[in-house]
Amino acid sequence: MHFKIRKDDQIMIKVGREKGKTGKVARVIPDKGMVVIEKLNMVRRHQKPSQKNKQGGIVEKEAPMSISNVMIICEKCKGPVRVGTKKLDDGKSVRYCKKCSEVIDK
Ligand SMILES: [Zn+2]
């Protein structure tokens, strides 16, 4: 399956407790159809004591979320938009905003 979201994309969360929040894609997990967004969808994990952290304790970490729960933000539209792909004259395939036709891949 081909996903339209890539690392470093600006996205907005569409559902859940962080609906409407925006962030940057830190990682895409294509096998699972999930993305990790910087500083969003944080979860608390209990960590066992280790060399680095002898006490152990609770750490906050970004949890992956489904790609279908996020939308790409178009810089020109200043909001979440649907994205299509098209081929340029030189054969390169780029993503574009379906609302204003602005090419997202620079
Ligand atoms: Zn746009």
PDB file of N, CA and C and ligand atoms in Angstrom:
ATOM      1  N   MET A   1       0.837  -1.203   0.000  1.00  0.00           N
ATOM      2  CA  MET A   1       0.000   0.000   0.000  1.00  0.00           C
ATOM      3  C   MET A   1       0.871   1.251   0.000  1.00  0.00           C
ATOM      4  N   HIS A   2       0.380   2.264  -0.662  1.00  0.00           N
ATOM      5  CA  HIS A   2       1.134   3.504  -0.760  1.00  0.00           C
ATOM      6  C   HIS A   2       0.509   4.574   0.115  1.00  0.00           C
ATOM      7  N   PHE A   3       1.316   5.170   0.960  1.00  0.00           N
ATOM      8  CA  PHE A   3       0.802   6.217   1.836  1.00  0.00           C
ATOM      9  C   PHE A   3       1.258   7.573   1.345  1.00  0.00           C
ATOM     10  N   LYS A   4       0.383   8.541   1.541  1.00  0.00           N
ATOM     11  CA  LYS A   4       0.706   9.883   1.053  1.00  0.00           C
ATOM     12  C   LYS A   4       1.436  10.707   2.100  1.00  0.00           C
ATOM     13  N   ILE A   5       1.547  10.156   3.295  1.00  0.00           N
ATOM     14  CA  ILE A   5       2.204  10.918   4.351  1.00  0.00           C
ATOM     15  C   ILE A   5       3.645  10.448   4.515  1.00  0.00           C
ATOM     16  N   ARG A   6       4.515  11.411   4.646  1.00  0.00           N
ATOM     17  CA  ARG A   6       5.943  11.106   4.779  1.00  0.00           C
ATOM     18  C   ARG A   6       6.543  11.838   5.962  1.00  0.00           C
ATOM     19  N   LYS A   7       7.734  11.392   6.298  1.00  0.00           N
ATOM     20  CA  LYS A   7       8.478  12.033   7.381  1.00  0.00           C
ATOM     21  C   LYS A   7       8.606  13.530   7.098  1.00  0.00           C
ATOM     22  N   ASP A   8       8.524  14.317   8.174  1.00  0.00           N
ATOM     23  CA  ASP A   8       8.657  15.774   8.138  1.00  0.00           C
ATOM     24  C   ASP A   8       7.432  16.501   7.582  1.00  0.00           C
ATOM     25  N   ASP A   9       6.390  15.787   7.219  1.00  0.00           N
ATOM     26  CA  ASP A   9       5.159  16.454   6.792  1.00  0.00           C
ATOM     27  C   ASP A   9       4.509  17.157   7.982  1.00  0.00           C
ATOM     28  N   GLN A  10       3.864  18.269   7.719  1.00  0.00           N
ATOM     29  CA  GLN A  10       3.050  18.929   8.740  1.00  0.00           C
ATOM     30  C   GLN A  10       1.647  18.339   8.654  1.00  0.00           C
ATOM     31  N   ILE A  11       1.151  17.883   9.770  1.00  0.00           N
ATOM     32  CA  ILE A  11      -0.157  17.241   9.750  1.00  0.00           C
ATOM     33  C   ILE A  11      -1.072  17.781  10.852  1.00  0.00           C
ATOM     34  N   MET A  12      -2.348  17.481  10.718  1.00  0.00           N
ATOM     35  CA  MET A  12      -3.312  17.775  11.770  1.00  0.00           C
ATOM     36  C   MET A  12      -4.010  16.480  12.147  1.00  0.00           C
ATOM     37  N   ILE A  13      -4.260  16.319  13.461  1.00  0.00           N
ATOM     38  CA  ILE A  13      -4.959  15.126  13.921  1.00  0.00           C
ATOM     39  C   ILE A  13      -6.462  15.328  13.743  1.00  0.00           C
ATOM     40  N   LYS A  14      -7.111  14.339  13.175  1.00  0.00           N
ATOM     41  CA  LYS A  14      -8.533  14.474  12.836  1.00  0.00           C
ATOM     42  C   LYS A  14      -9.481  13.935  13.903  1.00  0.00           C
ATOM     43  N   VAL A  15      -9.023  12.978  14.685  1.00  0.00           N
ATOM     44  CA  VAL A  15      -9.917  12.343  15.660  1.00  0.00           C
ATOM     45  C   VAL A  15      -9.243  12.196  17.010  1.00  0.00           C
ATOM     46  N   GLY A  16     -10.039  11.897  18.014  1.00  0.00           N
ATOM     47  CA  GLY A  16      -9.499  11.563  19.324  1.00  0.00           C
ATOM     48  C   GLY A  16      -9.283  12.767  20.204  1.00  0.00           C
ATOM     49  N   ARG A  17      -8.600  12.533  21.306  1.00  0.00           N
ATOM     50  CA  ARG A  17      -8.463  13.585  22.318  1.00  0.00           C
ATOM     51  C   ARG A  17      -7.567  14.720  21.854  1.00  0.00           C
ATOM     52  N   GLU A  18      -6.778  14.494  20.829  1.00  0.00           N
ATOM     53  CA  GLU A  18      -5.910  15.565  20.345  1.00  0.00           C
ATOM     54  C   GLU A  18      -6.357  16.087  18.979  1.00  0.00           C
ATOM     55  N   LYS A  19      -7.622  15.923  18.716  1.00  0.00           N
ATOM     56  CA  LYS A  19      -8.212  16.409  17.471  1.00  0.00           C
ATOM     57  C   LYS A  19      -7.914  17.894  17.266  1.00  0.00           C
ATOM     58  N   GLY A  20      -7.484  18.236  16.075  1.00  0.00           N
ATOM     59  CA  GLY A  20      -7.223  19.637  15.765  1.00  0.00           C
ATOM     60  C   GLY A  20      -5.801  20.082  16.048  1.00  0.00           C
ATOM     61  N   LYS A  21      -5.045  19.251  16.732  1.00  0.00           N
ATOM     62  CA  LYS A  21      -3.655  19.614  17.005  1.00  0.00           C
ATOM     63  C   LYS A  21      -2.792  19.353  15.767  1.00  0.00           C
ATOM     64  N   THR A  22      -1.763  20.158  15.636  1.00  0.00           N
ATOM     65  CA  THR A  22      -0.886  19.993  14.484  1.00  0.00           C
ATOM     66  C   THR A  22       0.518  19.618  14.936  1.00  0.00           C
ATOM     67  N   GLY A  23       1.224  18.960  14.066  1.00  0.00           N
ATOM     68  CA  GLY A  23       2.583  18.560  14.398  1.00  0.00           C
ATOM     69  C   GLY A  23       3.322  18.074  13.181  1.00  0.00           C
ATOM     70  N   LYS A  24       4.531  17.626  13.438  1.00  0.00           N
ATOM     71  CA  LYS A  24       5.396  17.176  12.354  1.00  0.00           C
ATOM     72  C   LYS A  24       5.581  15.666  12.439  1.00  0.00           C
ATOM     73  N   VAL A  25       5.542  15.018  11.301  1.00  0.00           N
ATOM     74  CA  VAL A  25       5.705  13.569  11.268  1.00  0.00           C
ATOM     75  C   VAL A  25       7.154  13.207  11.585  1.00  0.00           C
ATOM     76  N   ALA A  26       7.330  12.449  12.651  1.00  0.00           N
ATOM     77  CA  ALA A  26       8.676  12.045  13.055  1.00  0.00           C
ATOM     78  C   ALA A  26       9.071  10.739  12.370  1.00  0.00           C
ATOM     79  N   ARG A  27       8.072   9.891  12.118  1.00  0.00           N
ATOM     80  CA  ARG A  27       8.375   8.567  11.604  1.00  0.00           C
ATOM     81  C   ARG A  27       7.113   7.977  10.961  1.00  0.00           C
ATOM     82  N   VAL A  28       7.279   7.265   9.879  1.00  0.00           N
ATOM     83  CA  VAL A  28       6.167   6.537   9.269  1.00  0.00           C
ATOM     84  C   VAL A  28       6.470   5.050   9.399  1.00  0.00           C
ATOM     85  N   ILE A  29       5.455   4.291   9.801  1.00  0.00           N
ATOM     86  CA  ILE A  29       5.609   2.833   9.904  1.00  0.00           C
ATOM     87  C   ILE A  29       4.688   2.210   8.858  1.00  0.00           C
ATOM     88  N   PRO A  30       5.182   2.072   7.636  1.00  0.00           N
ATOM     89  CA  PRO A  30       4.313   1.639   6.528  1.00  0.00           C
ATOM     90  C   PRO A  30       3.691   0.256   6.740  1.00  0.00           C
ATOM     91  N   ASP A  31       4.438  -0.645   7.360  1.00  0.00           N
ATOM     92  CA  ASP A  31       3.933  -2.006   7.583  1.00  0.00           C
ATOM     93  C   ASP A  31       2.633  -2.003   8.373  1.00  0.00           C
ATOM     94  N   LYS A  32       2.537  -1.061   9.298  1.00  0.00           N
ATOM     95  CA  LYS A  32       1.373  -1.014  10.167  1.00  0.00           C
ATOM     96  C   LYS A  32       0.400   0.092   9.791  1.00  0.00           C
ATOM     97  N   GLY A  33       0.783   0.893   8.809  1.00  0.00           N
ATOM     98  CA  GLY A  33      -0.078   2.007   8.426  1.00  0.00           C
ATOM     99  C   GLY A  33      -0.170   3.040   9.525  1.00  0.00           C
ATOM    100  N   MET A  34       0.952   3.267  10.202  1.00  0.00           N
ATOM    101  CA  MET A  34       0.934   4.194  11.325  1.00  0.00           C
ATOM    102  C   MET A  34       2.005   5.261  11.192  1.00  0.00           C
ATOM    103  N   VAL A  35       1.766   6.345  11.933  1.00  0.00           N
ATOM    104  CA  VAL A  35       2.742   7.428  11.972  1.00  0.00           C
ATOM    105  C   VAL A  35       3.019   7.829  13.417  1.00  0.00           C
ATOM    106  N   VAL A  36       4.205   8.363  13.622  1.00  0.00           N
ATOM    107  CA  VAL A  36       4.542   8.942  14.924  1.00  0.00           C
ATOM    108  C   VAL A  36       4.699  10.440  14.696  1.00  0.00           C
ATOM    109  N   ILE A  37       3.988  11.221  15.509  1.00  0.00           N
ATOM    110  CA  ILE A  37       4.030  12.670  15.375  1.00  0.00           C
ATOM    111  C   ILE A  37       4.818  13.249  16.536  1.00  0.00           C
ATOM    112  N   GLU A  38       5.743  14.177  16.216  1.00  0.00           N
ATOM    113  CA  GLU A  38       6.561  14.771  17.269  1.00  0.00           C
ATOM    114  C   GLU A  38       5.694  15.399  18.356  1.00  0.00           C
ATOM    115  N   LYS A  39       5.935  15.004  19.579  1.00  0.00           N
ATOM    116  CA  LYS A  39       5.299  15.594  20.778  1.00  0.00           C
ATOM    117  C   LYS A  39       3.778  15.454  20.819  1.00  0.00           C
ATOM    118  N   LEU A  40       3.207  14.588  20.020  1.00  0.00           N
ATOM    119  CA  LEU A  40       1.766  14.372  20.095  1.00  0.00           C
ATOM    120  C   LEU A  40       1.465  12.908  20.372  1.00  0.00           C
ATOM    121  N   ASN A  41       0.255  12.680  20.882  1.00  0.00           N
ATOM    122  CA  ASN A  41      -0.155  11.331  21.261  1.00  0.00           C
ATOM    123  C   ASN A  41       0.832  10.705  22.240  1.00  0.00           C
ATOM    124  N   MET A  42       1.202  11.510  23.234  1.00  0.00           N
ATOM    125  CA  MET A  42       2.175  11.047  24.221  1.00  0.00           C
ATOM    126  C   MET A  42       1.536  10.015  25.152  1.00  0.00           C
ATOM    127  N   VAL A  43       2.309   9.005  25.459  1.00  0.00           N
ATOM    128  CA  VAL A  43       1.848   8.025  26.441  1.00  0.00           C
ATOM    129  C   VAL A  43       2.916   7.863  27.501  1.00  0.00           C
ATOM    130  N   ARG A  44       2.462   7.455  28.659  1.00  0.00           N
ATOM    131  CA  ARG A  44       3.409   7.221  29.739  1.00  0.00           C
ATOM    132  C   ARG A  44       3.793   5.757  29.765  1.00  0.00           C
ATOM    133  N   ARG A  45       5.049   5.531  29.821  1.00  0.00           N
ATOM    134  CA  ARG A  45       5.544   4.166  29.895  1.00  0.00           C
ATOM    135  C   ARG A  45       6.359   4.003  31.166  1.00  0.00           C
ATOM    136  N   HIS A  46       6.131   2.897  31.793  1.00  0.00           N
ATOM    137  CA  HIS A  46       6.963   2.585  32.944  1.00  0.00           C
ATOM    138  C   HIS A  46       8.266   2.000  32.450  1.00  0.00           C
ATOM    139  N   GLN A  47       9.346   2.514  32.986  1.00  0.00           N
ATOM    140  CA  GLN A  47      10.628   2.026  32.529  1.00  0.00           C
ATOM    141  C   GLN A  47      11.363   1.340  33.673  1.00  0.00           C
ATOM    142  N   LYS A  48      11.907   0.212  33.353  1.00  0.00           N
ATOM    143  CA  LYS A  48      12.683  -0.500  34.368  1.00  0.00           C
ATOM    144  C   LYS A  48      14.011   0.219  34.573  1.00  0.00           C
ATOM    145  N   PRO A  49      14.552   0.103  35.757  1.00  0.00           N
ATOM    146  CA  PRO A  49      15.863   0.732  35.985  1.00  0.00           C
ATOM    147  C   PRO A  49      16.895   0.210  34.992  1.00  0.00           C
ATOM    148  N   SER A  50      17.741   1.115  34.508  1.00  0.00           N
ATOM    149  CA  SER A  50      18.781   0.720  33.554  1.00  0.00           C
ATOM    150  C   SER A  50      20.089   1.394  33.942  1.00  0.00           C
ATOM    151  N   GLN A  51      21.116   1.147  33.174  1.00  0.00           N
ATOM    152  CA  GLN A  51      22.411   1.780  33.416  1.00  0.00           C
ATOM    153  C   GLN A  51      22.283   3.301  33.458  1.00  0.00           C
ATOM    154  N   LYS A  52      21.526   3.811  32.500  1.00  0.00           N
ATOM    155  CA  LYS A  52      21.418   5.242  32.327  1.00  0.00           C
ATOM    156  C   LYS A  52      20.508   5.860  33.385  1.00  0.00           C
ATOM    157  N   ASN A  53      19.447   5.130  33.671  1.00  0.00           N
ATOM    158  CA  ASN A  53      18.439   5.634  34.596  1.00  0.00           C
ATOM    159  C   ASN A  53      18.242   4.602  35.706  1.00  0.00           C
ATOM    160  N   LYS A  54      19.006   4.762  36.768  1.00  0.00           N
ATOM    161  CA  LYS A  54      19.051   3.732  37.804  1.00  0.00           C
ATOM    162  C   LYS A  54      17.751   3.611  38.587  1.00  0.00           C
ATOM    163  N   GLN A  55      16.998   4.690  38.614  1.00  0.00           N
ATOM    164  CA  GLN A  55      15.739   4.686  39.346  1.00  0.00           C
ATOM    165  C   GLN A  55      14.606   4.031  38.572  1.00  0.00           C
ATOM    166  N   GLY A  56      14.718   4.053  37.272  1.00  0.00           N
ATOM    167  CA  GLY A  56      13.583   3.634  36.467  1.00  0.00           C
ATOM    168  C   GLY A  56      12.520   4.709  36.551  1.00  0.00           C
ATOM    169  N   GLY A  57      11.283   4.343  36.344  1.00  0.00           N
ATOM    170  CA  GLY A  57      10.232   5.339  36.507  1.00  0.00           C
ATOM    171  C   GLY A  57       9.381   5.480  35.269  1.00  0.00           C
ATOM    172  N   ILE A  58       8.748   6.648  35.180  1.00  0.00           N
ATOM    173  CA  ILE A  58       7.803   6.849  34.085  1.00  0.00           C
ATOM    174  C   ILE A  58       8.409   7.790  33.055  1.00  0.00           C
ATOM    175  N   VAL A  59       8.368   7.370  31.807  1.00  0.00           N
ATOM    176  CA  VAL A  59       8.836   8.249  30.733  1.00  0.00           C
ATOM    177  C   VAL A  59       7.677   8.532  29.792  1.00  0.00           C
ATOM    178  N   GLU A  60       7.717   9.708  29.196  1.00  0.00           N
ATOM    179  CA  GLU A  60       6.698  10.044  28.206  1.00  0.00           C
ATOM    180  C   GLU A  60       7.265   9.804  26.820  1.00  0.00           C
ATOM    181  N   LYS A  61       6.432   9.208  25.994  1.00  0.00           N
ATOM    182  CA  LYS A  61       6.901   8.804  24.683  1.00  0.00           C
ATOM    183  C   LYS A  61       5.765   8.975  23.676  1.00  0.00           C
ATOM    184  N   GLU A  62       6.129   9.306  22.437  1.00  0.00           N
ATOM    185  CA  GLU A  62       5.092   9.403  21.407  1.00  0.00           C
ATOM    186  C   GLU A  62       4.627   8.007  21.018  1.00  0.00           C
ATOM    187  N   ALA A  63       3.311   7.816  20.978  1.00  0.00           N
ATOM    188  CA  ALA A  63       2.766   6.544  20.525  1.00  0.00           C
ATOM    189  C   ALA A  63       2.353   6.681  19.063  1.00  0.00           C
ATOM    190  N   PRO A  64       2.569   5.627  18.283  1.00  0.00           N
ATOM    191  CA  PRO A  64       2.146   5.691  16.874  1.00  0.00           C
ATOM    192  C   PRO A  64       0.622   5.795  16.779  1.00  0.00           C
ATOM    193  N   MET A  65       0.159   6.451  15.740  1.00  0.00           N
ATOM    194  CA  MET A  65      -1.284   6.485  15.487  1.00  0.00           C
ATOM    195  C   MET A  65      -1.541   6.150  14.023  1.00  0.00           C
ATOM    196  N   SER A  66      -2.788   5.776  13.754  1.00  0.00           N
ATOM    197  CA  SER A  66      -3.128   5.360  12.403  1.00  0.00           C
ATOM    198  C   SER A  66      -2.985   6.521  11.411  1.00  0.00           C
ATOM    199  N   ILE A  67      -2.429   6.218  10.267  1.00  0.00           N
ATOM    200  CA  ILE A  67      -2.270   7.237   9.228  1.00  0.00           C
ATOM    201  C   ILE A  67      -3.620   7.847   8.853  1.00  0.00           C
ATOM    202  N   SER A  68      -4.682   7.041   8.940  1.00  0.00           N
ATOM    203  CA  SER A  68      -5.999   7.552   8.559  1.00  0.00           C
ATOM    204  C   SER A  68      -6.535   8.589   9.547  1.00  0.00           C
ATOM    205  N   ASN A  69      -5.868   8.740  10.683  1.00  0.00           N
ATOM    206  CA  ASN A  69      -6.310   9.719  11.674  1.00  0.00           C
ATOM    207  C   ASN A  69      -5.668  11.092  11.497  1.00  0.00           C
ATOM    208  N   VAL A  70      -4.786  11.211  10.530  1.00  0.00           N
ATOM    209  CA  VAL A  70      -4.127  12.501  10.331  1.00  0.00           C
ATOM    210  C   VAL A  70      -4.302  12.981   8.887  1.00  0.00           C
ATOM    211  N   MET A  71      -4.232  14.295   8.732  1.00  0.00           N
ATOM    212  CA  MET A  71      -4.308  14.886   7.397  1.00  0.00           C
ATOM    213  C   MET A  71      -3.151  15.839   7.196  1.00  0.00           C
ATOM    214  N   ILE A  72      -2.685  15.913   5.975  1.00  0.00           N
ATOM    215  CA  ILE A  72      -1.596  16.832   5.657  1.00  0.00           C
ATOM    216  C   ILE A  72      -2.117  18.262   5.657  1.00  0.00           C
ATOM    217  N   ILE A  73      -1.274  19.156   6.150  1.00  0.00           N
ATOM    218  CA  ILE A  73      -1.628  20.566   6.136  1.00  0.00           C
ATOM    219  C   ILE A  73      -1.000  21.229   4.922  1.00  0.00           C
ATOM    220  N   CYS A  74      -1.822  21.963   4.196  1.00  0.00           N
ATOM    221  CA  CYS A  74      -1.325  22.716   3.049  1.00  0.00           C
ATOM    222  C   CYS A  74      -0.896  24.089   3.534  1.00  0.00           C
ATOM    223  N   GLU A  75       0.345  24.482   3.219  1.00  0.00           N
ATOM    224  CA  GLU A  75       0.868  25.777   3.663  1.00  0.00           C
ATOM    225  C   GLU A  75       0.049  26.926   3.103  1.00  0.00           C
ATOM    226  N   LYS A  76      -0.440  26.738   1.909  1.00  0.00           N
ATOM    227  CA  LYS A  76      -1.180  27.808   1.253  1.00  0.00           C
ATOM    228  C   LYS A  76      -2.608  27.914   1.798  1.00  0.00           C
ATOM    229  N   CYS A  77      -3.249  26.763   1.996  1.00  0.00           N
ATOM    230  CA  CYS A  77      -4.621  26.774   2.511  1.00  0.00           C
ATOM    231  C   CYS A  77      -4.651  26.979   4.022  1.00  0.00           C
ATOM    232  N   LYS A  78      -3.513  26.812   4.673  1.00  0.00           N
ATOM    233  CA  LYS A  78      -3.403  26.934   6.121  1.00  0.00           C
ATOM    234  C   LYS A  78      -4.354  25.987   6.854  1.00  0.00           C
ATOM    235  N   GLY A  79      -4.536  24.825   6.307  1.00  0.00           N
ATOM    236  CA  GLY A  79      -5.399  23.874   6.969  1.00  0.00           C
ATOM    237  C   GLY A  79      -5.217  22.486   6.396  1.00  0.00           C
ATOM    238  N   PRO A  80      -5.910  21.516   6.996  1.00  0.00           N
ATOM    239  CA  PRO A  80      -5.788  20.138   6.520  1.00  0.00           C
ATOM    240  C   PRO A  80      -6.498  19.962   5.179  1.00  0.00           C
ATOM    241  N   VAL A  81      -5.862  19.245   4.296  1.00  0.00           N
ATOM    242  CA  VAL A  81      -6.417  19.074   2.947  1.00  0.00           C
ATOM    243  C   VAL A  81      -6.229  17.638   2.460  1.00  0.00           C
ATOM    244  N   ARG A  82      -6.982  17.307   1.446  1.00  0.00           N
ATOM    245  CA  ARG A  82      -6.754  16.030   0.768  1.00  0.00           C
ATOM    246  C   ARG A  82      -5.606  16.224  -0.210  1.00  0.00           C
ATOM    247  N   VAL A  83      -4.851  15.161  -0.353  1.00  0.00           N
ATOM    248  CA  VAL A  83      -3.659  15.243  -1.180  1.00  0.00           C
ATOM    249  C   VAL A  83      -3.756  14.241  -2.322  1.00  0.00           C
ATOM    250  N   GLY A  84      -3.380  14.682  -3.490  1.00  0.00           N
ATOM    251  CA  GLY A  84      -3.323  13.783  -4.643  1.00  0.00           C
ATOM    252  C   GLY A  84      -1.900  13.691  -5.143  1.00  0.00           C
ATOM    253  N   THR A  85      -1.668  12.810  -6.059  1.00  0.00           N
ATOM    254  CA  THR A  85      -0.343  12.764  -6.666  1.00  0.00           C
ATOM    255  C   THR A  85      -0.470  12.987  -8.167  1.00  0.00           C
ATOM    256  N   LYS A  86       0.502  13.635  -8.716  1.00  0.00           N
ATOM    257  CA  LYS A  86       0.502  13.856 -10.164  1.00  0.00           C
ATOM    258  C   LYS A  86       1.926  13.775 -10.678  1.00  0.00           C
ATOM    259  N   LYS A  87       2.028  13.557 -11.982  1.00  0.00           N
ATOM    260  CA  LYS A  87       3.353  13.490 -12.597  1.00  0.00           C
ATOM    261  C   LYS A  87       3.696  14.822 -13.236  1.00  0.00           C
ATOM    262  N   LEU A  88       4.904  15.265 -12.973  1.00  0.00           N
ATOM    263  CA  LEU A  88       5.363  16.491 -13.600  1.00  0.00           C
ATOM    264  C   LEU A  88       5.857  16.173 -15.006  1.00  0.00           C
ATOM    265  N   ASP A  89       6.156  17.218 -15.771  1.00  0.00           N
ATOM    266  CA  ASP A  89       6.625  17.043 -17.148  1.00  0.00           C
ATOM    267  C   ASP A  89       7.894  16.195 -17.220  1.00  0.00           C
ATOM    268  N   ASP A  90       8.718  16.307 -16.176  1.00  0.00           N
ATOM    269  CA  ASP A  90       9.968  15.539 -16.191  1.00  0.00           C
ATOM    270  C   ASP A  90       9.786  14.107 -15.680  1.00  0.00           C
ATOM    271  N   GLY A  91       8.538  13.718 -15.425  1.00  0.00           N
ATOM    272  CA  GLY A  91       8.269  12.337 -15.021  1.00  0.00           C
ATOM    273  C   GLY A  91       8.290  12.110 -13.530  1.00  0.00           C
ATOM    274  N   LYS A  92       8.690  13.140 -12.784  1.00  0.00           N
ATOM    275  CA  LYS A  92       8.743  13.023 -11.331  1.00  0.00           C
ATOM    276  C   LYS A  92       7.326  13.082 -10.773  1.00  0.00           C
ATOM    277  N   SER A  93       7.050  12.204  -9.814  1.00  0.00           N
ATOM    278  CA  SER A  93       5.720  12.232  -9.227  1.00  0.00           C
ATOM    279  C   SER A  93       5.730  13.041  -7.935  1.00  0.00           C
ATOM    280  N   VAL A  94       4.809  13.969  -7.810  1.00  0.00           N
ATOM    281  CA  VAL A  94       4.762  14.838  -6.629  1.00  0.00           C
ATOM    282  C   VAL A  94       3.365  14.816  -6.021  1.00  0.00           C
ATOM    283  N   ARG A  95       3.300  15.216  -4.773  1.00  0.00           N
ATOM    284  CA  ARG A  95       2.003  15.321  -4.107  1.00  0.00           C
ATOM    285  C   ARG A  95       1.511  16.761  -4.216  1.00  0.00           C
ATOM    286  N   TYR A  96       0.218  16.924  -4.332  1.00  0.00           N
ATOM    287  CA  TYR A  96      -0.335  18.275  -4.417  1.00  0.00           C
ATOM    288  C   TYR A  96      -1.613  18.372  -3.593  1.00  0.00           C
ATOM    289  N   CYS A  97      -1.947  19.602  -3.263  1.00  0.00           N
ATOM    290  CA  CYS A  97      -3.164  19.880  -2.503  1.00  0.00           C
ATOM    291  C   CYS A  97      -4.351  19.845  -3.458  1.00  0.00           C
ATOM    292  N   LYS A  98      -5.362  19.061  -3.103  1.00  0.00           N
ATOM    293  CA  LYS A  98      -6.513  18.943  -3.991  1.00  0.00           C
ATOM    294  C   LYS A  98      -7.398  20.180  -3.948  1.00  0.00           C
ATOM    295  N   LYS A  99      -7.157  21.046  -2.960  1.00  0.00           N
ATOM    296  CA  LYS A  99      -7.970  22.235  -2.802  1.00  0.00           C
ATOM    297  C   LYS A  99      -7.433  23.371  -3.672  1.00  0.00           C
ATOM    298  N   CYS A 100      -6.130  23.630  -3.543  1.00  0.00           N
ATOM    299  CA  CYS A 100      -5.577  24.788  -4.255  1.00  0.00           C
ATOM    300  C   CYS A 100      -4.558  24.376  -5.325  1.00  0.00           C
ATOM    301  N   SER A 101      -4.322  23.074  -5.451  1.00  0.00           N
ATOM    302  CA  SER A 101      -3.396  22.541  -6.459  1.00  0.00           C
ATOM    303  C   SER A 101      -1.925  22.850  -6.197  1.00  0.00           C
ATOM    304  N   GLU A 102      -1.638  23.445  -5.066  1.00  0.00           N
ATOM    305  CA  GLU A 102      -0.254  23.722  -4.700  1.00  0.00           C
ATOM    306  C   GLU A 102       0.511  22.404  -4.529  1.00  0.00           C
ATOM    307  N   VAL A 103       1.713  22.342  -5.115  1.00  0.00           N
ATOM    308  CA  VAL A 103       2.534  21.148  -4.960  1.00  0.00           C
ATOM    309  C   VAL A 103       3.145  21.142  -3.560  1.00  0.00           C
ATOM    310  N   ILE A 104       2.992  20.014  -2.871  1.00  0.00           N
ATOM    311  CA  ILE A 104       3.473  19.915  -1.501  1.00  0.00           C
ATOM    312  C   ILE A 104       4.945  19.502  -1.436  1.00  0.00           C
ATOM    313  N   ASP A 105       5.342  18.637  -2.350  1.00  0.00           N
ATOM    314  CA  ASP A 105       6.757  18.231  -2.390  1.00  0.00           C
ATOM    315  C   ASP A 105       7.559  19.267  -3.128  1.00  0.00           C
ATOM    316  N   LYS A 106       8.425  19.945  -2.389  1.00  0.00           N
ATOM    317  CA  LYS A 106       9.209  21.002  -3.041  1.00  0.00           C
ATOM    318  C   LYS A 106      10.528  20.433  -3.559  1.00  0.00           C
TER     319      LYS A 106
HETATM  320 ZN    ZN B   1      -3.879  24.041  -0.581  1.00  0.00          ZN
END
